Amino acid sequence: MNLKVAFTWEDAKEVADLIIFKHFQEHLKDLEIQLLQGAWEGLTYEKIAQIHHHSVNYLRGDVGPKLWQKLSIALAEEVTKNNFKGALERAREKQYFDSSIPVVEFPFPEGAVPLNSSFYMEREGIESLCYDTVVKSGSLIRIKAPSQMGKTSLMSRILAYAQTHHYHTVYLDLSSVERSILTQLDKFLRWLCLMVSRQLKVDNKLNDYWDTEILGSNDNCTVYFEDYLLSTIQGSLVLGLDEVDRIFPYTEIIDDFFGMLRSWHEKGKISQKWKQFHLVIAHSTEVYIPLDMNQSPFNAGVPVELIEFDQKQVKNLAYLHHLDWNDNQVENLMQIVGGHPYLVRRAMYEVSSSKITLLQLLQEAPTEAGIYSNHLRKHLETLQQSVKETQGLKEALKKVVTSPEPVELDSMQIYKLHSMGIVRRQDNHVIPRCNLYREYFRRVL
């Protein structure tokens, strides 16, 4: 004998909410839930209005008809206040909703996209260019993009590709280096050698190769790599240096360090040993520090600049998040956040997790109640720092977000704002990267 499972008010509310969300990308509003529950209990519009302190004309003439119409569309049958119970129960029986199906949990978009993730969006031609380049003798790849645009995700894939060719790889995030190390060239280069040694799983022999009486720090570091590391591993080494912007303010080391990297790249053109050395560096924007063009790695090798996702890529991401968005919905999102990888993925994570509707997300996006509040406050805190490099940056950005036309700024202000990722350059002028930044900073500044 088949026993029919009781259909409760909680069941009805859950089915109605999921059905509405599936078809309209919005959840039931509080007032709609109150009306639905009152109707479930057999109450009149007058009684429901009295209990919840609403206008009976508003419930009967506006909220009610709209709710029954939405349910009628979603369930493909006429739904009224009198028959909605049976309609929702049939919806469950027809498996519009199946509580046994597990909810898909999408990864929260933070940090690098894992290698095995389907959420990584390839840029046309970029990955193949990097893969072809990294396996060439003495290669140098320079990845440039503002924060949270995918530099680390791309670098991890370049290193993984090199590993398929049996290359040794080392990844170092320079943003993690302690400030005390960055103020002394010798200490910084010894740190570099030690970290590379550890990742290659070779013994630390710095004391055996570091001759402080005769050789300078750059020469000692070069000798350690050439005579020890490259000789010991007996194969090619790809060194990935991420967030190199971190060391730009440290004038004690930048000239010598970047000059050394450039010399290693040049050695790779003539030295068999240094042809085994491959370098991948990532930085946020143009290099503002004055470097001799012949001693800088930033005007050599293969440059790679990451741009925002286009509409097709954003639509593909929506599909991967199980969001059945049409072109208008994709365009509505991009009007607010553009094709910024992090901002797009964060929106889709929130909507696909049923935490918010797309309409509500877009309305709240530039406010403190929106999903981007922490992201926006972080940028605001950077602007409010009193350090020398950010003097006047708030006023500069204020000009940008309040002007309908591109604004001309000095080169340092452009560098800082662009490296933060909140402006887009147009020749010597800038505009806000997206409307999210324009609306938020126009309000708070």
Tab-separated table of C-alpha atoms in Angstrom:
chain	number	residue	atom	x	y	z
A	1	MET	CA	0.000	0.000	0.000
A	2	ASN	CA	1.343	3.442	-0.984
A	3	LEU	CA	1.056	6.053	1.732
A	4	LYS	CA	0.798	9.643	0.522
A	5	VAL	CA	3.194	11.983	2.309
A	6	ALA	CA	1.404	14.891	3.984
A	7	PHE	CA	1.763	18.222	2.187
A	8	THR	CA	2.366	20.903	4.829
A	9	TRP	CA	2.490	24.687	4.765
A	10	GLU	CA	6.301	24.572	4.947
A	11	ASP	CA	6.324	22.258	1.917
A	12	ALA	CA	4.044	24.629	0.019
A	13	LYS	CA	6.179	27.672	0.849
A	14	GLU	CA	9.373	25.888	-0.233
A	15	VAL	CA	7.883	24.660	-3.505
A	16	ALA	CA	6.406	28.092	-4.305
A	17	ASP	CA	9.689	29.863	-3.568
A	18	LEU	CA	11.755	27.502	-5.704
A	19	ILE	CA	9.262	27.580	-8.563
A	20	ILE	CA	9.205	31.398	-8.549
A	21	PHE	CA	13.004	31.569	-8.379
A	22	LYS	CA	13.426	29.094	-11.209
A	23	HIS	CA	11.259	31.144	-13.560
A	24	PHE	CA	11.807	34.733	-12.433
A	25	GLN	CA	15.208	34.691	-10.636
A	26	GLU	CA	13.615	36.161	-7.524
A	27	HIS	CA	12.456	34.764	-4.191
A	28	LEU	CA	9.059	35.247	-2.564
A	29	LYS	CA	8.801	38.590	-0.796
A	30	ASP	CA	7.789	38.737	2.871
A	31	LEU	CA	4.381	40.157	1.999
A	32	GLU	CA	3.774	37.406	-0.559
A	33	ILE	CA	4.659	34.760	2.036
A	34	GLN	CA	2.256	36.353	4.528
A	35	LEU	CA	-0.520	36.349	1.919
A	36	LEU	CA	0.228	32.774	0.896
A	37	GLN	CA	0.198	31.549	4.495
A	38	GLY	CA	-3.034	33.377	5.250
A	39	ALA	CA	-4.645	31.844	2.172
A	40	TRP	CA	-3.303	28.429	3.252
A	41	GLU	CA	-5.094	28.877	6.570
A	42	GLY	CA	-8.312	29.863	4.778
A	43	LEU	CA	-8.259	33.515	5.871
A	44	THR	CA	-9.908	36.301	3.892
A	45	TYR	CA	-7.969	39.238	2.446
A	46	GLU	CA	-9.514	41.432	5.179
A	47	LYS	CA	-8.261	39.143	7.972
A	48	ILE	CA	-4.765	38.811	6.467
A	49	ALA	CA	-4.558	42.606	6.119
A	50	GLN	CA	-5.685	43.066	9.734
A	51	ILE	CA	-3.132	40.579	11.123
A	52	HIS	CA	-0.161	42.030	9.248
A	53	HIS	CA	-1.287	45.700	9.266
A	54	HIS	CA	-1.553	46.108	5.498
A	55	SER	CA	-4.131	47.758	3.268
A	56	VAL	CA	-6.772	45.260	2.196
A	57	ASN	CA	-7.127	47.011	-1.171
A	58	TYR	CA	-3.366	46.675	-1.706
A	59	LEU	CA	-3.477	42.944	-0.954
A	60	ARG	CA	-6.612	42.216	-2.993
A	61	GLY	CA	-5.907	44.551	-5.897
A	62	ASP	CA	-2.124	44.345	-6.288
A	63	VAL	CA	-0.136	41.773	-4.299
A	64	GLY	CA	-2.628	38.914	-4.674
A	65	PRO	CA	-3.274	39.127	-8.436
A	66	LYS	CA	0.446	39.457	-9.174
A	67	LEU	CA	1.324	36.455	-6.986
A	68	TRP	CA	-1.331	34.215	-8.560
A	69	GLN	CA	-0.255	35.339	-12.026
A	70	LYS	CA	3.401	34.475	-11.349
A	71	LEU	CA	2.439	31.069	-10.003
A	72	SER	CA	0.189	30.499	-13.018
A	73	ILE	CA	3.054	31.241	-15.394
A	74	ALA	CA	5.540	29.132	-13.432
A	75	LEU	CA	3.200	26.143	-13.091
A	76	ALA	CA	1.636	26.416	-16.562
A	77	GLU	CA	-1.896	26.303	-15.144
A	78	GLU	CA	-4.369	28.803	-13.769
A	79	VAL	CA	-3.664	29.432	-10.078
A	80	THR	CA	-5.987	31.333	-7.745
A	81	LYS	CA	-6.355	31.940	-4.024
A	82	ASN	CA	-8.774	29.039	-3.904
A	83	ASN	CA	-6.811	26.373	-5.790
A	84	PHE	CA	-3.124	27.157	-5.173
A	85	LYS	CA	-2.765	24.336	-2.601
A	86	GLY	CA	-3.552	21.646	-5.137
A	87	ALA	CA	-1.417	23.331	-7.798
A	88	LEU	CA	1.660	23.396	-5.559
A	89	GLU	CA	1.107	19.823	-4.390
A	90	ARG	CA	0.835	18.641	-8.015
A	91	ALA	CA	4.033	20.549	-8.769
A	92	ARG	CA	5.875	18.530	-6.170
A	93	GLU	CA	4.346	15.275	-7.423
A	94	LYS	CA	5.344	16.167	-10.999
A	95	GLN	CA	8.909	16.588	-9.697
A	96	TYR	CA	9.165	20.283	-10.373
A	97	PHE	CA	10.871	20.082	-7.016
A	98	ASP	CA	12.673	17.013	-5.680
A	99	SER	CA	14.127	17.361	-2.185
A	100	SER	CA	16.308	14.309	-2.780
A	101	ILE	CA	18.359	16.154	-5.378
A	102	PRO	CA	21.404	17.651	-3.642
A	103	VAL	CA	21.973	21.380	-3.945
A	104	VAL	CA	24.979	22.194	-6.121
A	105	GLU	CA	27.614	24.033	-4.121
A	106	PHE	CA	29.684	26.406	-6.201
A	107	PRO	CA	33.160	27.456	-5.023
A	108	PHE	CA	33.459	30.904	-3.466
A	109	PRO	CA	35.472	33.083	-5.881
A	110	GLU	CA	38.642	33.991	-4.025
A	111	GLY	CA	42.305	33.626	-4.905
A	112	ALA	CA	43.556	31.693	-7.895
A	113	VAL	CA	41.174	29.455	-9.826
A	114	PRO	CA	42.264	25.812	-9.182
A	115	LEU	CA	43.825	23.950	-12.087
A	116	ASN	CA	40.996	21.437	-12.296
A	117	SER	CA	38.235	24.049	-12.123
A	118	SER	CA	35.774	24.484	-14.967
A	119	PHE	CA	35.323	28.116	-13.900
A	120	TYR	CA	38.618	29.198	-15.453
A	121	MET	CA	37.909	31.195	-18.601
A	122	GLU	CA	40.627	31.146	-21.249
A	123	ARG	CA	41.375	34.354	-23.112
A	124	GLU	CA	41.578	33.864	-26.840
A	125	GLY	CA	45.168	33.117	-27.808
A	126	ILE	CA	46.701	34.058	-24.442
A	127	GLU	CA	47.168	30.604	-22.925
A	128	SER	CA	48.484	29.047	-26.141
A	129	LEU	CA	50.983	31.900	-26.538
A	130	CYS	CA	52.231	31.402	-22.976
A	131	TYR	CA	52.474	27.626	-23.356
A	132	ASP	CA	54.460	27.938	-26.587
A	133	THR	CA	56.750	30.552	-25.039
A	134	VAL	CA	57.557	28.969	-21.684
A	135	VAL	CA	59.212	25.910	-23.253
A	136	LYS	CA	61.508	27.988	-25.459
A	137	SER	CA	65.132	28.363	-24.371
A	138	GLY	CA	65.729	31.175	-21.889
A	139	SER	CA	62.162	32.450	-22.195
A	140	LEU	CA	60.673	35.393	-20.297
A	141	ILE	CA	56.917	35.987	-19.949
A	142	ARG	CA	55.551	39.195	-18.405
A	143	ILE	CA	51.910	39.060	-17.239
A	144	LYS	CA	50.334	42.439	-16.606
A	145	ALA	CA	46.843	43.086	-15.222
A	146	PRO	CA	45.167	44.930	-12.334
A	147	SER	CA	44.311	43.130	-9.111
A	148	GLN	CA	41.890	40.162	-9.256
A	149	MET	CA	42.025	39.850	-13.033
A	150	GLY	CA	43.524	36.347	-13.115
A	151	LYS	CA	47.311	36.780	-13.169
A	152	THR	CA	47.995	34.078	-10.581
A	153	SER	CA	45.520	31.673	-12.206
A	154	LEU	CA	47.289	32.057	-15.551
A	155	MET	CA	50.742	31.708	-13.994
A	156	SER	CA	49.765	28.475	-12.240
A	157	ARG	CA	48.655	27.046	-15.585
A	158	ILE	CA	51.881	28.080	-17.284
A	159	LEU	CA	53.895	26.342	-14.575
A	160	ALA	CA	51.660	23.262	-14.768
A	161	TYR	CA	52.171	23.114	-18.537
A	162	ALA	CA	55.934	23.346	-18.068
A	163	GLN	CA	55.758	20.412	-15.664
A	164	THR	CA	54.198	18.283	-18.400
A	165	HIS	CA	57.462	18.834	-20.281
A	166	HIS	CA	59.378	17.644	-17.211
A	167	TYR	CA	60.569	21.135	-16.308
A	168	HIS	CA	61.210	21.999	-12.676
A	169	THR	CA	58.971	24.838	-11.480
A	170	VAL	CA	59.077	27.260	-8.566
A	171	TYR	CA	56.342	29.728	-7.627
A	172	LEU	CA	57.098	32.675	-5.314
A	173	ASP	CA	54.589	35.289	-4.195
A	174	LEU	CA	56.603	38.417	-3.453
A	175	SER	CA	53.698	40.007	-1.580
A	176	SER	CA	54.454	37.607	1.278
A	177	VAL	CA	58.043	38.773	1.809
A	178	GLU	CA	58.658	40.513	5.118
A	179	ARG	CA	59.503	44.196	4.945
A	180	SER	CA	62.755	43.727	6.877
A	181	ILE	CA	64.030	41.446	4.117
A	182	LEU	CA	63.155	43.924	1.372
A	183	THR	CA	65.345	46.686	2.769
A	184	GLN	CA	68.628	44.810	2.260
A	185	LEU	CA	69.678	43.486	-1.134
A	186	ASP	CA	71.959	40.750	0.216
A	187	LYS	CA	69.295	39.482	2.598
A	188	PHE	CA	66.619	39.519	-0.095
A	189	LEU	CA	68.725	37.577	-2.606
A	190	ARG	CA	69.688	35.012	0.016
A	191	TRP	CA	65.955	34.663	0.774
A	192	LEU	CA	65.335	34.109	-2.941
A	193	CYS	CA	67.998	31.418	-3.193
A	194	LEU	CA	66.788	29.654	-0.071
A	195	MET	CA	63.135	29.614	-1.148
A	196	VAL	CA	64.017	28.262	-4.593
A	197	SER	CA	66.251	25.596	-3.026
A	198	ARG	CA	63.457	24.447	-0.743
A	199	GLN	CA	60.898	24.141	-3.516
A	200	LEU	CA	63.397	22.212	-5.639
A	201	LYS	CA	64.084	20.025	-2.597
A	202	VAL	CA	67.839	20.505	-2.767
A	203	ASP	CA	70.118	21.203	0.195
A	204	ASN	CA	70.720	24.763	1.320
A	205	LYS	CA	74.351	25.500	0.427
A	206	LEU	CA	74.314	29.271	0.591
A	207	ASN	CA	77.329	29.387	2.899
A	208	ASP	CA	79.343	27.311	0.425
A	209	TYR	CA	78.683	29.588	-2.539
A	210	TRP	CA	78.237	33.049	-0.980
A	211	ASP	CA	81.560	34.931	-1.066
A	212	THR	CA	80.947	38.267	0.642
A	213	GLU	CA	84.611	39.302	0.623
A	214	ILE	CA	85.019	39.492	-3.148
A	215	LEU	CA	81.655	39.205	-4.894
A	216	GLY	CA	78.648	41.483	-4.676
A	217	SER	CA	75.158	40.250	-3.852
A	218	ASN	CA	74.021	39.950	-7.484
A	219	ASP	CA	77.120	37.965	-8.431
A	220	ASN	CA	76.700	35.654	-5.444
A	221	CYS	CA	73.061	35.007	-6.355
A	222	THR	CA	73.986	34.366	-9.992
A	223	VAL	CA	76.727	31.951	-9.009
A	224	TYR	CA	74.369	30.071	-6.694
A	225	PHE	CA	71.854	29.585	-9.481
A	226	GLU	CA	74.420	28.800	-12.189
A	227	ASP	CA	76.924	26.630	-10.357
A	228	TYR	CA	74.590	24.958	-7.883
A	229	LEU	CA	70.826	25.038	-8.603
A	230	LEU	CA	70.845	24.701	-12.404
A	231	SER	CA	73.668	22.156	-12.226
A	232	THR	CA	72.013	20.076	-9.512
A	233	ILE	CA	68.560	19.711	-11.050
A	234	GLN	CA	69.989	18.747	-14.477
A	235	GLY	CA	67.048	20.120	-16.403
A	236	SER	CA	65.101	23.283	-17.106
A	237	LEU	CA	63.823	25.543	-14.338
A	238	VAL	CA	60.818	27.855	-14.616
A	239	LEU	CA	60.754	30.530	-11.913
A	240	GLY	CA	57.375	32.237	-11.427
A	241	LEU	CA	57.535	35.543	-9.544
A	242	ASP	CA	54.081	36.828	-8.654
A	243	GLU	CA	53.125	40.279	-7.313
A	244	VAL	CA	56.491	41.854	-8.168
A	245	ASP	CA	54.843	45.253	-7.586
A	246	ARG	CA	55.400	44.535	-3.905
A	247	ILE	CA	59.070	45.435	-4.196
A	248	PHE	CA	58.733	48.560	-6.367
A	249	PRO	CA	58.853	50.959	-3.370
A	250	TYR	CA	62.099	49.424	-2.046
A	251	THR	CA	64.770	51.427	-3.805
A	252	GLU	CA	67.463	49.544	-1.881
A	253	ILE	CA	66.937	46.448	-4.013
A	254	ILE	CA	64.958	47.161	-7.167
A	255	ASP	CA	67.728	48.384	-9.501
A	256	ASP	CA	70.087	45.530	-8.718
A	257	PHE	CA	67.434	42.808	-8.534
A	258	PHE	CA	65.655	43.650	-11.775
A	259	GLY	CA	68.987	44.262	-13.468
A	260	MET	CA	70.058	40.760	-12.415
A	261	LEU	CA	66.868	39.195	-13.810
A	262	ARG	CA	67.453	40.967	-17.120
A	263	SER	CA	71.048	39.734	-17.209
A	264	TRP	CA	69.877	36.155	-16.615
A	265	HIS	CA	67.490	36.476	-19.542
A	266	GLU	CA	70.267	37.817	-21.757
A	267	LYS	CA	72.570	34.980	-20.677
A	268	GLY	CA	69.910	32.575	-21.919
A	269	LYS	CA	70.604	33.730	-25.466
A	270	ILE	CA	74.224	32.618	-25.439
A	271	SER	CA	74.871	30.311	-22.453
A	272	GLN	CA	73.825	26.678	-22.614
A	273	LYS	CA	73.390	26.625	-18.848
A	274	TRP	CA	71.139	29.694	-18.771
A	275	LYS	CA	69.038	28.452	-21.671
A	276	GLN	CA	67.646	26.094	-19.022
A	277	PHE	CA	66.335	29.065	-17.029
A	278	HIS	CA	62.832	30.382	-17.787
A	279	LEU	CA	61.194	33.320	-16.031
A	280	VAL	CA	57.522	34.257	-15.599
A	281	ILE	CA	56.749	37.499	-13.769
A	282	ALA	CA	53.379	39.077	-12.948
A	283	HIS	CA	52.695	42.676	-12.033
A	284	SER	CA	49.653	44.902	-11.695
A	285	THR	CA	50.289	47.639	-14.205
A	286	GLU	CA	52.964	49.696	-15.908
A	287	VAL	CA	56.261	49.911	-14.054
A	288	TYR	CA	56.603	53.401	-12.641
A	289	ILE	CA	60.114	53.022	-11.200
A	290	PRO	CA	62.966	54.497	-13.264
A	291	LEU	CA	65.040	51.609	-14.643
A	292	ASP	CA	67.741	51.595	-17.287
A	293	MET	CA	66.017	50.168	-20.353
A	294	ASN	CA	68.945	47.812	-20.903
A	295	GLN	CA	68.754	46.552	-17.321
A	296	SER	CA	65.011	46.088	-17.011
A	297	PRO	CA	63.128	42.826	-17.523
A	298	PHE	CA	59.985	44.834	-18.208
A	299	ASN	CA	60.881	45.669	-21.807
A	300	ALA	CA	62.128	42.199	-22.758
A	301	GLY	CA	60.506	38.849	-23.351
A	302	VAL	CA	56.852	38.271	-24.274
A	303	PRO	CA	54.299	40.706	-22.757
A	304	VAL	CA	50.849	39.370	-21.853
A	305	GLU	CA	48.081	41.741	-20.783
A	306	LEU	CA	44.875	40.320	-19.313
A	307	ILE	CA	41.693	42.120	-20.254
A	308	GLU	CA	38.144	41.749	-18.970
A	309	PHE	CA	35.778	38.978	-20.041
A	310	ASP	CA	33.556	39.645	-23.032
A	311	GLN	CA	29.823	38.968	-23.147
A	312	LYS	CA	30.273	35.454	-24.511
A	313	GLN	CA	32.614	34.514	-21.669
A	314	VAL	CA	30.261	35.998	-19.070
A	315	LYS	CA	27.378	34.017	-20.545
A	316	ASN	CA	29.493	30.842	-20.425
A	317	LEU	CA	30.195	31.490	-16.751
A	318	ALA	CA	26.477	31.909	-16.116
A	319	TYR	CA	25.863	28.533	-17.732
A	320	LEU	CA	28.528	26.927	-15.535
A	321	HIS	CA	26.727	28.352	-12.507
A	322	HIS	CA	23.474	26.729	-13.712
A	323	LEU	CA	21.984	30.168	-14.394
A	324	ASP	CA	19.611	30.241	-17.328
A	325	TRP	CA	20.265	33.893	-18.113
A	326	ASN	CA	19.267	35.543	-21.353
A	327	ASP	CA	21.302	38.224	-23.130
A	328	ASN	CA	19.477	41.033	-21.300
A	329	GLN	CA	20.365	39.629	-17.884
A	330	VAL	CA	24.007	39.237	-18.890
A	331	GLU	CA	24.030	42.808	-20.216
A	332	ASN	CA	22.422	44.119	-17.032
A	333	LEU	CA	25.193	42.594	-14.938
A	334	MET	CA	27.927	43.857	-17.264
A	335	GLN	CA	26.496	47.379	-17.189
A	336	ILE	CA	27.330	47.456	-13.485
A	337	VAL	CA	30.576	45.431	-13.186
A	338	GLY	CA	31.791	45.184	-16.774
A	339	GLY	CA	33.657	41.974	-17.485
A	340	HIS	CA	35.806	42.093	-14.345
A	341	PRO	CA	36.474	38.388	-13.556
A	342	TYR	CA	36.115	38.618	-9.781
A	343	LEU	CA	33.080	40.912	-9.771
A	344	VAL	CA	31.292	38.764	-12.349
A	345	ARG	CA	32.007	35.476	-10.575
A	346	ARG	CA	31.049	36.879	-7.174
A	347	ALA	CA	27.665	37.947	-8.554
A	348	MET	CA	27.038	34.544	-10.092
A	349	TYR	CA	28.096	32.735	-6.924
A	350	GLU	CA	25.586	34.699	-4.857
A	351	VAL	CA	22.705	34.269	-7.309
A	352	SER	CA	23.381	30.588	-8.027
A	353	SER	CA	23.524	29.905	-4.291
A	354	SER	CA	20.007	31.370	-4.007
A	355	LYS	CA	21.236	34.006	-1.577
A	356	ILE	CA	19.980	36.927	-3.667
A	357	THR	CA	18.254	37.633	-6.946
A	358	LEU	CA	20.035	39.304	-9.839
A	359	LEU	CA	17.686	42.295	-9.650
A	360	GLN	CA	18.291	42.796	-5.943
A	361	LEU	CA	22.038	42.307	-6.396
A	362	LEU	CA	22.232	45.004	-9.073
A	363	GLN	CA	20.156	47.440	-7.019
A	364	GLU	CA	22.308	46.993	-3.905
A	365	ALA	CA	25.704	46.564	-5.639
A	366	PRO	CA	27.214	50.034	-4.914
A	367	THR	CA	25.780	50.255	-1.384
A	368	GLU	CA	26.952	49.064	2.013
A	369	ALA	CA	24.215	46.421	1.909
A	370	GLY	CA	25.503	44.949	-1.342
A	371	ILE	CA	27.664	41.890	-1.895
A	372	TYR	CA	30.654	44.024	-2.902
A	373	SER	CA	30.769	46.100	0.302
A	374	ASN	CA	33.993	44.527	1.626
A	375	HIS	CA	35.645	44.747	-1.783
A	376	LEU	CA	34.726	48.424	-2.098
A	377	ARG	CA	35.742	49.316	1.465
A	378	LYS	CA	39.135	47.722	0.877
A	379	HIS	CA	39.713	50.078	-2.035
A	380	LEU	CA	38.476	53.001	0.063
A	381	GLU	CA	40.933	52.141	2.843
A	382	THR	CA	43.781	52.111	0.328
A	383	LEU	CA	42.758	55.560	-0.857
A	384	GLN	CA	42.666	56.851	2.717
A	385	GLN	CA	46.185	55.765	3.551
A	386	SER	CA	48.428	58.673	4.403
A	387	VAL	CA	51.608	57.243	2.882
A	388	LYS	CA	53.452	59.358	0.365
A	389	GLU	CA	52.444	57.375	-2.707
A	390	THR	CA	48.727	57.940	-2.123
A	391	GLN	CA	48.792	61.646	-1.313
A	392	GLY	CA	45.946	63.299	-3.189
A	393	LEU	CA	44.658	60.029	-4.586
A	394	LYS	CA	41.174	60.496	-3.131
A	395	GLU	CA	40.786	63.861	-4.807
A	396	ALA	CA	42.073	62.447	-8.073
A	397	LEU	CA	39.530	59.630	-8.042
A	398	LYS	CA	36.786	62.061	-7.040
A	399	LYS	CA	37.446	63.998	-10.242
A	400	VAL	CA	37.267	60.787	-12.264
A	401	VAL	CA	33.958	59.487	-10.874
A	402	THR	CA	32.170	62.853	-11.005
A	403	SER	CA	33.211	63.732	-14.534
A	404	PRO	CA	31.170	62.565	-17.546
A	405	GLU	CA	34.331	62.806	-19.646
A	406	PRO	CA	37.762	61.096	-19.321
A	407	VAL	CA	39.998	62.919	-16.837
A	408	GLU	CA	43.693	63.695	-17.162
A	409	LEU	CA	45.821	62.862	-14.085
A	410	ASP	CA	49.524	62.787	-13.369
A	411	SER	CA	51.369	59.565	-14.178
A	412	MET	CA	51.731	58.416	-10.541
A	413	GLN	CA	48.021	58.852	-9.838
A	414	ILE	CA	47.159	56.933	-12.994
A	415	TYR	CA	49.585	54.177	-11.982
A	416	LYS	CA	48.150	53.788	-8.479
A	417	LEU	CA	44.488	53.872	-9.494
A	418	HIS	CA	45.049	51.551	-12.434
A	419	SER	CA	47.041	49.067	-10.355
A	420	MET	CA	44.120	48.987	-7.901
A	421	GLY	CA	41.933	48.133	-10.866
A	422	ILE	CA	39.375	50.907	-10.346
A	423	VAL	CA	40.092	52.991	-13.447
A	424	ARG	CA	40.583	52.287	-17.122
A	425	ARG	CA	43.133	54.208	-19.180
A	426	GLN	CA	42.351	56.068	-22.374
A	427	ASP	CA	45.662	57.454	-23.609
A	428	ASN	CA	46.714	59.946	-20.878
A	429	HIS	CA	43.214	60.078	-19.428
A	430	VAL	CA	41.230	57.691	-17.221
A	431	ILE	CA	37.603	56.717	-16.640
A	432	PRO	CA	36.072	54.485	-13.935
A	433	ARG	CA	36.575	50.814	-14.763
A	434	CYS	CA	32.872	50.123	-14.271
A	435	ASN	CA	29.685	51.770	-13.032
A	436	LEU	CA	29.999	49.958	-9.704
A	437	TYR	CA	33.114	52.005	-8.890
A	438	ARG	CA	31.666	55.213	-10.334
A	439	GLU	CA	28.507	55.022	-8.220
A	440	TYR	CA	30.188	53.880	-5.007
A	441	PHE	CA	33.067	56.354	-4.981
A	442	ARG	CA	30.884	59.222	-6.164
A	443	ARG	CA	28.820	58.611	-3.039
A	444	VAL	CA	31.565	58.053	-0.453
A	445	LEU	CA	33.986	60.679	-1.744
